[in-house]
PDB file of C-alpha atoms in Angstrom:
ATOM      1  CA  UNK A   1       0.035  -0.099  -0.046  1.00 53.00           C
ATOM      2  CA  UNK A   2       1.273   3.569  -0.913  1.00 52.00           C
ATOM      3  CA  UNK A   3       1.767   6.215   2.082  1.00 53.00           C
ATOM      4  CA  UNK A   4      -0.248   9.166   1.338  1.00 53.00           C
ATOM      5  CA  UNK A   5       1.697  12.430   1.052  1.00 54.00           C
ATOM      6  CA  UNK A   6       0.429  15.494   2.658  1.00 55.00           C
ATOM      7  CA  UNK A   7       0.335  18.161  -0.457  1.00 54.00           C
ATOM      8  CA  UNK A   8      -0.522  20.835   1.585  1.00 56.00           C
ATOM      9  CA  UNK A   9       2.105  24.005   1.688  1.00 61.00           C
ATOM     10  CA  UNK A  10       3.440  24.717   4.778  1.00 68.00           C
ATOM     11  CA  UNK A  11       4.246  28.402   5.190  1.00 65.00           C
ATOM     12  CA  UNK A  12       6.894  29.725   7.490  1.00 74.00           C
ATOM     13  CA  UNK A  13       5.066  31.404  10.890  1.00 72.00           C
ATOM     14  CA  UNK A  14       6.364  34.998   9.988  1.00 68.00           C
ATOM     15  CA  UNK A  15       4.922  34.607   6.350  1.00 65.00           C
ATOM     16  CA  UNK A  16       1.630  33.382   8.153  1.00 67.00           C
ATOM     17  CA  UNK A  17       1.150  36.558  10.337  1.00 72.00           C
ATOM     18  CA  UNK A  18       1.889  38.812   7.476  1.00 74.00           C
ATOM     19  CA  UNK A  19      -0.234  37.508   4.942  1.00 72.00           C
ATOM     20  CA  UNK A  20      -3.491  38.818   6.333  1.00 73.00           C
ATOM     21  CA  UNK A  21      -1.955  42.309   7.045  1.00 73.00           C
ATOM     22  CA  UNK A  22      -0.907  42.503   3.101  1.00 74.00           C
ATOM     23  CA  UNK A  23      -4.296  41.327   2.404  1.00 74.00           C
ATOM     24  CA  UNK A  24      -6.206  43.929   4.408  1.00 77.00           C
ATOM     25  CA  UNK A  25      -3.840  46.406   2.940  1.00 71.00           C
ATOM     26  CA  UNK A  26      -4.667  45.500  -0.597  1.00 72.00           C
ATOM     27  CA  UNK A  27      -8.220  45.376  -0.130  1.00 66.00           C
ATOM     28  CA  UNK A  28      -8.185  48.780   1.872  1.00 64.00           C
ATOM     29  CA  UNK A  29      -6.096  50.116  -1.254  1.00 61.00           C
ATOM     30  CA  UNK A  30      -8.788  49.049  -3.419  1.00 63.00           C
ATOM     31  CA  UNK A  31     -11.897  50.325  -1.740  1.00 55.00           C
ATOM     32  CA  UNK A  32     -10.119  53.811  -1.393  1.00 54.00           C
ATOM     33  CA  UNK A  33      -9.341  53.856  -5.185  1.00 52.00           C
ATOM     34  CA  UNK A  34     -13.011  53.308  -5.916  1.00 52.00           C
ATOM     35  CA  UNK A  35     -14.310  55.868  -3.620  1.00 50.00           C
ATOM     36  CA  UNK A  36     -11.853  58.844  -4.770  1.00 46.00           C
ATOM     37  CA  UNK A  37     -14.191  59.486  -7.551  1.00 47.00           C
ATOM     38  CA  UNK A  38     -17.594  59.549  -5.519  1.00 49.00           C
ATOM     39  CA  UNK A  39     -16.129  61.278  -3.132  1.00 42.00           C
ATOM     40  CA  UNK A  40     -15.015  64.333  -5.333  1.00 44.00           C
ATOM     41  CA  UNK A  41     -18.607  64.140  -7.168  1.00 46.00           C
ATOM     42  CA  UNK A  42     -20.637  64.184  -4.054  1.00 46.00           C
ATOM     43  CA  UNK A  43     -18.342  67.107  -2.507  1.00 44.00           C
ATOM     44  CA  UNK A  44     -18.708  69.050  -5.718  1.00 43.00           C
ATOM     45  CA  UNK A  45     -22.788  68.378  -5.274  1.00 45.00           C
ATOM     46  CA  UNK A  46     -22.906  69.439  -1.668  1.00 42.00           C
ATOM     47  CA  UNK A  47     -20.932  72.674  -2.250  1.00 42.00           C
ATOM     48  CA  UNK A  48     -23.427  73.786  -5.471  1.00 42.00           C
ATOM     49  CA  UNK A  49     -26.152  72.515  -3.153  1.00 41.00           C
ATOM     50  CA  UNK A  50     -25.084  74.779  -0.337  1.00 36.00           C
ATOM     51  CA  UNK A  51     -24.358  77.723  -2.581  1.00 36.00           C
ATOM     52  CA  UNK A  52     -27.845  77.478  -4.284  1.00 39.00           C
ATOM     53  CA  UNK A  53     -29.372  77.689  -1.001  1.00 38.00           C
ATOM     54  CA  UNK A  54     -27.775  80.707   0.051  1.00 33.00           C
ATOM     55  CA  UNK A  55     -29.130  83.872  -0.691  1.00 32.00           C
ATOM     56  CA  UNK A  56     -26.649  86.561   1.096  1.00 31.00           C
ATOM     57  CA  UNK A  57     -24.727  87.500  -1.947  1.00 36.00           C
ATOM     58  CA  UNK A  58     -25.149  88.267  -5.630  1.00 43.00           C
ATOM     59  CA  UNK A  59     -22.162  86.253  -6.313  1.00 50.00           C
ATOM     60  CA  UNK A  60     -18.980  84.529  -5.314  1.00 51.00           C
ATOM     61  CA  UNK A  61     -15.516  85.683  -5.440  1.00 49.00           C
ATOM     62  CA  UNK A  62     -12.968  82.793  -6.250  1.00 53.00           C
ATOM     63  CA  UNK A  63      -9.226  84.063  -6.800  1.00 61.00           C
ATOM     64  CA  UNK A  64     -10.416  87.439  -8.251  1.00 70.00           C
ATOM     65  CA  UNK A  65     -13.451  86.019 -10.323  1.00 86.00           C
ATOM     66  CA  UNK A  66     -16.807  86.758  -9.623  1.00 90.00           C
ATOM     67  CA  UNK A  67     -18.968  83.910  -9.935  1.00 92.00           C
ATOM     68  CA  UNK A  68     -22.816  84.895 -10.577  1.00 92.00           C
ATOM     69  CA  UNK A  69     -25.588  82.186 -10.033  1.00 92.00           C
ATOM     70  CA  UNK A  70     -28.626  83.135 -12.133  1.00 92.00           C
ATOM     71  CA  UNK A  71     -32.205  81.927 -11.284  1.00 92.00           C
ATOM     72  CA  UNK A  72     -33.349  80.826 -14.352  1.00 95.00           C
ATOM     73  CA  UNK A  73     -37.303  79.736 -14.922  1.00 94.00           C
ATOM     74  CA  UNK A  74     -37.211  76.209 -16.227  1.00 96.00           C
ATOM     75  CA  UNK A  75     -41.142  75.988 -16.190  1.00 95.00           C
ATOM     76  CA  UNK A  76     -41.465  79.377 -18.453  1.00 94.00           C
ATOM     77  CA  UNK A  77     -45.023  79.154 -19.478  1.00 92.00           C
ATOM     78  CA  UNK A  78     -44.966  82.816 -21.293  1.00 93.00           C
ATOM     79  CA  UNK A  79     -45.179  83.477 -25.085  1.00 95.00           C
ATOM     80  CA  UNK A  80     -42.097  82.884 -27.204  1.00 96.00           C
ATOM     81  CA  UNK A  81     -41.020  83.045 -30.777  1.00 96.00           C
ATOM     82  CA  UNK A  82     -38.862  80.942 -32.805  1.00 95.00           C
ATOM     83  CA  UNK A  83     -36.691  84.403 -33.564  1.00 95.00           C
ATOM     84  CA  UNK A  84     -34.637  86.399 -31.211  1.00 95.00           C
ATOM     85  CA  UNK A  85     -31.549  87.420 -29.875  1.00 94.00           C
ATOM     86  CA  UNK A  86     -29.524  85.715 -27.161  1.00 96.00           C
ATOM     87  CA  UNK A  87     -28.687  87.881 -24.295  1.00 94.00           C
ATOM     88  CA  UNK A  88     -25.026  88.883 -23.680  1.00 93.00           C
ATOM     89  CA  UNK A  89     -23.838  87.382 -20.352  1.00 93.00           C
ATOM     90  CA  UNK A  90     -20.505  88.455 -18.498  1.00 95.00           C
ATOM     91  CA  UNK A  91     -17.798  86.200 -17.868  1.00 96.00           C
ATOM     92  CA  UNK A  92     -18.373  83.965 -14.602  1.00 96.00           C
ATOM     93  CA  UNK A  93     -22.263  84.258 -14.803  1.00 97.00           C
ATOM     94  CA  UNK A  94     -24.556  81.400 -15.245  1.00 98.00           C
ATOM     95  CA  UNK A  95     -25.949  81.364 -18.425  1.00 97.00           C
ATOM     96  CA  UNK A  96     -27.966  78.329 -18.434  1.00 98.00           C
ATOM     97  CA  UNK A  97     -29.207  75.159 -17.033  1.00 98.00           C
ATOM     98  CA  UNK A  98     -28.826  72.158 -18.966  1.00 98.00           C
ATOM     99  CA  UNK A  99     -31.180  68.972 -19.077  1.00 98.00           C
ATOM    100  CA  UNK A 100     -30.712  65.414 -20.383  1.00 98.00           C
ATOM    101  CA  UNK A 101     -33.409  63.385 -18.733  1.00 98.00           C
ATOM    102  CA  UNK A 102     -31.849  60.199 -20.723  1.00 97.00           C
ATOM    103  CA  UNK A 103     -29.143  60.094 -18.205  1.00 97.00           C
ATOM    104  CA  UNK A 104     -30.289  62.595 -15.394  1.00 97.00           C
ATOM    105  CA  UNK A 105     -28.462  65.312 -16.726  1.00 97.00           C
ATOM    106  CA  UNK A 106     -29.028  68.727 -14.729  1.00 98.00           C
ATOM    107  CA  UNK A 107     -26.352  71.328 -14.439  1.00 98.00           C
ATOM    108  CA  UNK A 108     -25.792  74.582 -14.224  1.00 98.00           C
ATOM    109  CA  UNK A 109     -23.838  76.273 -17.116  1.00 98.00           C
ATOM    110  CA  UNK A 110     -21.448  78.970 -16.701  1.00 98.00           C
ATOM    111  CA  UNK A 111     -19.781  81.198 -19.235  1.00 98.00           C
ATOM    112  CA  UNK A 112     -16.395  80.980 -19.387  1.00 97.00           C
ATOM    113  CA  UNK A 113     -13.877  78.283 -18.276  1.00 94.00           C
ATOM    114  CA  UNK A 114     -11.139  77.122 -15.670  1.00 93.00           C
ATOM    115  CA  UNK A 115     -10.894  75.126 -12.479  1.00 91.00           C
ATOM    116  CA  UNK A 116     -13.188  77.977 -10.264  1.00 93.00           C
ATOM    117  CA  UNK A 117     -16.352  77.625 -12.657  1.00 96.00           C
ATOM    118  CA  UNK A 118     -16.089  73.954 -13.437  1.00 95.00           C
ATOM    119  CA  UNK A 119     -16.202  73.520  -9.561  1.00 94.00           C
ATOM    120  CA  UNK A 120     -19.818  75.359 -10.244  1.00 95.00           C
ATOM    121  CA  UNK A 121     -20.929  73.220 -12.845  1.00 97.00           C
ATOM    122  CA  UNK A 122     -20.745  72.967 -16.932  1.00 98.00           C
ATOM    123  CA  UNK A 123     -18.517  75.645 -18.786  1.00 98.00           C
ATOM    124  CA  UNK A 124     -20.072  77.437 -22.184  1.00 98.00           C
ATOM    125  CA  UNK A 125     -16.567  78.318 -23.891  1.00 96.00           C
ATOM    126  CA  UNK A 126     -16.242  82.075 -24.853  1.00 96.00           C
ATOM    127  CA  UNK A 127     -15.022  81.486 -28.481  1.00 94.00           C
ATOM    128  CA  UNK A 128     -18.362  79.225 -29.407  1.00 96.00           C
ATOM    129  CA  UNK A 129     -21.980  80.338 -29.954  1.00 97.00           C
ATOM    130  CA  UNK A 130     -24.201  81.459 -27.416  1.00 97.00           C
ATOM    131  CA  UNK A 131     -26.745  79.178 -27.057  1.00 98.00           C
ATOM    132  CA  UNK A 132     -29.657  79.937 -29.391  1.00 95.00           C
ATOM    133  CA  UNK A 133     -27.451  81.727 -31.722  1.00 95.00           C
ATOM    134  CA  UNK A 134     -26.003  80.439 -35.199  1.00 95.00           C
ATOM    135  CA  UNK A 135     -22.689  78.361 -34.886  1.00 97.00           C
ATOM    136  CA  UNK A 136     -21.598  75.953 -32.326  1.00 98.00           C
ATOM    137  CA  UNK A 137     -22.269  76.073 -28.904  1.00 98.00           C
ATOM    138  CA  UNK A 138     -19.645  74.094 -26.964  1.00 98.00           C
ATOM    139  CA  UNK A 139     -19.855  73.169 -23.689  1.00 98.00           C
ATOM    140  CA  UNK A 140     -17.618  71.121 -21.106  1.00 97.00           C
ATOM    141  CA  UNK A 141     -17.583  69.398 -17.697  1.00 96.00           C
ATOM    142  CA  UNK A 142     -15.712  67.517 -15.333  1.00 94.00           C
ATOM    143  CA  UNK A 143     -16.315  63.587 -15.782  1.00 93.00           C
ATOM    144  CA  UNK A 144     -15.874  63.118 -12.482  1.00 90.00           C
ATOM    145  CA  UNK A 145     -18.712  65.360 -11.195  1.00 92.00           C
ATOM    146  CA  UNK A 146     -21.189  67.178 -13.443  1.00 96.00           C
ATOM    147  CA  UNK A 147     -20.750  65.054 -16.726  1.00 96.00           C
ATOM    148  CA  UNK A 148     -19.824  61.823 -15.165  1.00 94.00           C
ATOM    149  CA  UNK A 149     -22.755  59.983 -17.355  1.00 96.00           C
ATOM    150  CA  UNK A 150     -22.042  62.315 -20.693  1.00 97.00           C
ATOM    151  CA  UNK A 151     -20.648  59.090 -22.266  1.00 95.00           C
ATOM    152  CA  UNK A 152     -24.105  57.144 -21.793  1.00 96.00           C
ATOM    153  CA  UNK A 153     -25.652  59.755 -24.132  1.00 98.00           C
ATOM    154  CA  UNK A 154     -27.298  57.708 -27.207  1.00 98.00           C
ATOM    155  CA  UNK A 155     -27.930  59.041 -30.958  1.00 98.00           C
ATOM    156  CA  UNK A 156     -31.683  60.268 -30.804  1.00 98.00           C
ATOM    157  CA  UNK A 157     -31.605  61.656 -27.356  1.00 98.00           C
ATOM    158  CA  UNK A 158     -33.242  65.002 -26.374  1.00 99.00           C
ATOM    159  CA  UNK A 159     -30.627  67.662 -24.671  1.00 99.00           C
ATOM    160  CA  UNK A 160     -32.297  71.095 -23.574  1.00 99.00           C
ATOM    161  CA  UNK A 161     -30.590  74.274 -22.554  1.00 98.00           C
ATOM    162  CA  UNK A 162     -32.472  76.862 -20.430  1.00 98.00           C
ATOM    163  CA  UNK A 163     -31.672  80.345 -20.455  1.00 98.00           C
ATOM    164  CA  UNK A 164     -33.333  83.618 -19.148  1.00 96.00           C
ATOM    165  CA  UNK A 165     -33.945  84.412 -22.827  1.00 96.00           C
ATOM    166  CA  UNK A 166     -35.191  81.257 -24.171  1.00 97.00           C
ATOM    167  CA  UNK A 167     -35.378  77.332 -24.011  1.00 98.00           C
ATOM    168  CA  UNK A 168     -33.553  75.824 -26.677  1.00 98.00           C
ATOM    169  CA  UNK A 169     -34.181  71.911 -27.764  1.00 98.00           C
ATOM    170  CA  UNK A 170     -31.275  69.374 -29.396  1.00 98.00           C
ATOM    171  CA  UNK A 171     -31.380  66.189 -30.542  1.00 99.00           C
ATOM    172  CA  UNK A 172     -27.959  63.807 -30.280  1.00 99.00           C
ATOM    173  CA  UNK A 173     -26.928  62.964 -33.945  1.00 98.00           C
ATOM    174  CA  UNK A 174     -23.229  61.664 -33.038  1.00 97.00           C
ATOM    175  CA  UNK A 175     -21.353  60.467 -30.395  1.00 97.00           C
ATOM    176  CA  UNK A 176     -17.422  61.445 -30.546  1.00 96.00           C
ATOM    177  CA  UNK A 177     -13.905  61.056 -29.368  1.00 95.00           C
ATOM    178  CA  UNK A 178     -10.575  63.036 -30.105  1.00 94.00           C
ATOM    179  CA  UNK A 179      -7.411  63.745 -28.315  1.00 93.00           C
ATOM    180  CA  UNK A 180      -7.116  66.734 -26.017  1.00 88.00           C
ATOM    181  CA  UNK A 181      -4.929  68.663 -28.334  1.00 88.00           C
ATOM    182  CA  UNK A 182      -7.542  68.636 -31.064  1.00 90.00           C
ATOM    183  CA  UNK A 183      -9.581  71.462 -32.026  1.00 90.00           C
ATOM    184  CA  UNK A 184     -11.744  70.237 -35.015  1.00 91.00           C
ATOM    185  CA  UNK A 185     -14.954  69.462 -32.883  1.00 92.00           C
ATOM    186  CA  UNK A 186     -14.659  73.023 -30.886  1.00 93.00           C
ATOM    187  CA  UNK A 187     -14.419  75.441 -34.003  1.00 94.00           C
ATOM    188  CA  UNK A 188     -17.251  77.178 -35.402  1.00 95.00           C
ATOM    189  CA  UNK A 189     -19.525  75.435 -37.944  1.00 95.00           C
ATOM    190  CA  UNK A 190     -22.185  76.495 -40.338  1.00 94.00           C
ATOM    191  CA  UNK A 191     -24.941  74.585 -38.858  1.00 95.00           C
ATOM    192  CA  UNK A 192     -26.760  75.328 -35.643  1.00 97.00           C
ATOM    193  CA  UNK A 193     -25.502  72.854 -32.973  1.00 98.00           C
ATOM    194  CA  UNK A 194     -24.378  71.816 -29.399  1.00 98.00           C
ATOM    195  CA  UNK A 195     -21.254  70.145 -28.483  1.00 98.00           C
ATOM    196  CA  UNK A 196     -20.770  68.436 -25.142  1.00 98.00           C
ATOM    197  CA  UNK A 197     -17.546  66.794 -24.071  1.00 97.00           C
ATOM    198  CA  UNK A 198     -15.598  65.634 -21.213  1.00 96.00           C
ATOM    199  CA  UNK A 199     -12.206  63.660 -20.654  1.00 93.00           C
ATOM    200  CA  UNK A 200     -12.548  60.314 -20.993  1.00 88.00           C
ATOM    201  CA  UNK A 201     -13.046  57.897 -17.657  1.00 78.00           C
ATOM    202  CA  UNK A 202     -10.063  56.829 -15.717  1.00 69.00           C
ATOM    203  CA  UNK A 203      -9.805  55.965 -12.272  1.00 62.00           C
ATOM    204  CA  UNK A 204      -6.231  57.578 -11.600  1.00 61.00           C
ATOM    205  CA  UNK A 205      -4.663  60.375 -13.581  1.00 59.00           C
ATOM    206  CA  UNK A 206      -6.018  62.431 -16.552  1.00 70.00           C
ATOM    207  CA  UNK A 207      -6.907  60.910 -19.764  1.00 74.00           C
ATOM    208  CA  UNK A 208      -5.606  62.569 -22.993  1.00 82.00           C
ATOM    209  CA  UNK A 209      -8.781  61.491 -24.689  1.00 92.00           C
ATOM    210  CA  UNK A 210     -12.125  63.508 -24.777  1.00 94.00           C
ATOM    211  CA  UNK A 211     -15.526  62.088 -24.930  1.00 96.00           C
ATOM    212  CA  UNK A 212     -19.037  63.730 -26.015  1.00 97.00           C
ATOM    213  CA  UNK A 213     -21.466  64.153 -28.348  1.00 98.00           C
ATOM    214  CA  UNK A 214     -23.109  66.410 -31.458  1.00 98.00           C
ATOM    215  CA  UNK A 215     -26.462  67.792 -31.198  1.00 98.00           C
ATOM    216  CA  UNK A 216     -28.621  69.254 -33.693  1.00 98.00           C
ATOM    217  CA  UNK A 217     -30.769  72.396 -32.981  1.00 98.00           C
ATOM    218  CA  UNK A 218     -34.412  71.372 -33.001  1.00 98.00           C
ATOM    219  CA  UNK A 219     -36.464  73.633 -31.641  1.00 98.00           C
ATOM    220  CA  UNK A 220     -35.923  77.449 -30.727  1.00 97.00           C
ATOM    221  CA  UNK A 221     -38.430  79.309 -28.040  1.00 97.00           C
ATOM    222  CA  UNK A 222     -37.061  82.683 -27.313  1.00 97.00           C
ATOM    223  CA  UNK A 223     -39.318  84.340 -24.531  1.00 96.00           C
ATOM    224  CA  UNK A 224     -41.093  87.385 -25.350  1.00 92.00           C
ATOM    225  CA  UNK A 225     -41.239  88.029 -21.936  1.00 81.00           C
ATOM    226  CA  UNK A 226     -37.786  87.914 -20.907  1.00 61.00           C
ATOM    227  CA  UNK A 227     -38.481  89.185 -17.062  1.00 61.00           C
ATOM    228  CA  UNK A 228     -40.594  86.221 -16.988  1.00 52.00           C
ATOM    229  CA  UNK A 229     -37.573  83.668 -17.674  1.00 52.00           C
ATOM    230  CA  UNK A 230     -35.278  84.927 -14.729  1.00 56.00           C
ATOM    231  CA  UNK A 231     -36.004  85.665 -11.085  1.00 52.00           C
ATOM    232  CA  UNK A 232     -32.749  87.690 -10.479  1.00 44.00           C
ATOM    233  CA  UNK A 233     -29.381  86.338  -9.199  1.00 41.00           C
ATOM    234  CA  UNK A 234     -28.579  84.625  -5.853  1.00 39.00           C
TER     235      UNK A 234
END
């Protein structure tokens, strides 16, 4: 009769003591990495919610930039016209509210760019067309906050931009991807469109790729009673 042999590998005592510690550290590291972006997203949303509830000032000064939040009426029921003129907006001021119900997107849009404004919401590039004007309106936002689900927009989805002077409806016609150094999708165009983009989702560091959508303008509704389209600033 053959003698049975024990195939179990016996680890040294020091290895048996160290292994649970290493596993614990590894698991903790994975949990930490997975929680970084949700924390950043929640932190930004909480900050915006706090600021939206504050009525003590007309704006916030950040490093010399006066950030103005505008109370934009997204339930306007007054008269509208398909023709009109977009209202001028100051750099750092909120110029719109952007909504895409298919992905649960509802975000304030500021006129300008930079880290301070991107902490508050999305940004309408100053070199692009104002919402409702002829040409290409370009809006960007952080992927770890407001534009987290932007890549989930599908062709045919509806995107709506509310401003103090009108409501503009768009339809997604194309999903895009490009390098951060490329400006091909950010240039002015002969057609009236809305371009939305953000960084490609990446767990650590920043990506050199940008993802987004191109939307065609399907409806213009300029408010004939502009005072009804805004409720002042807060």
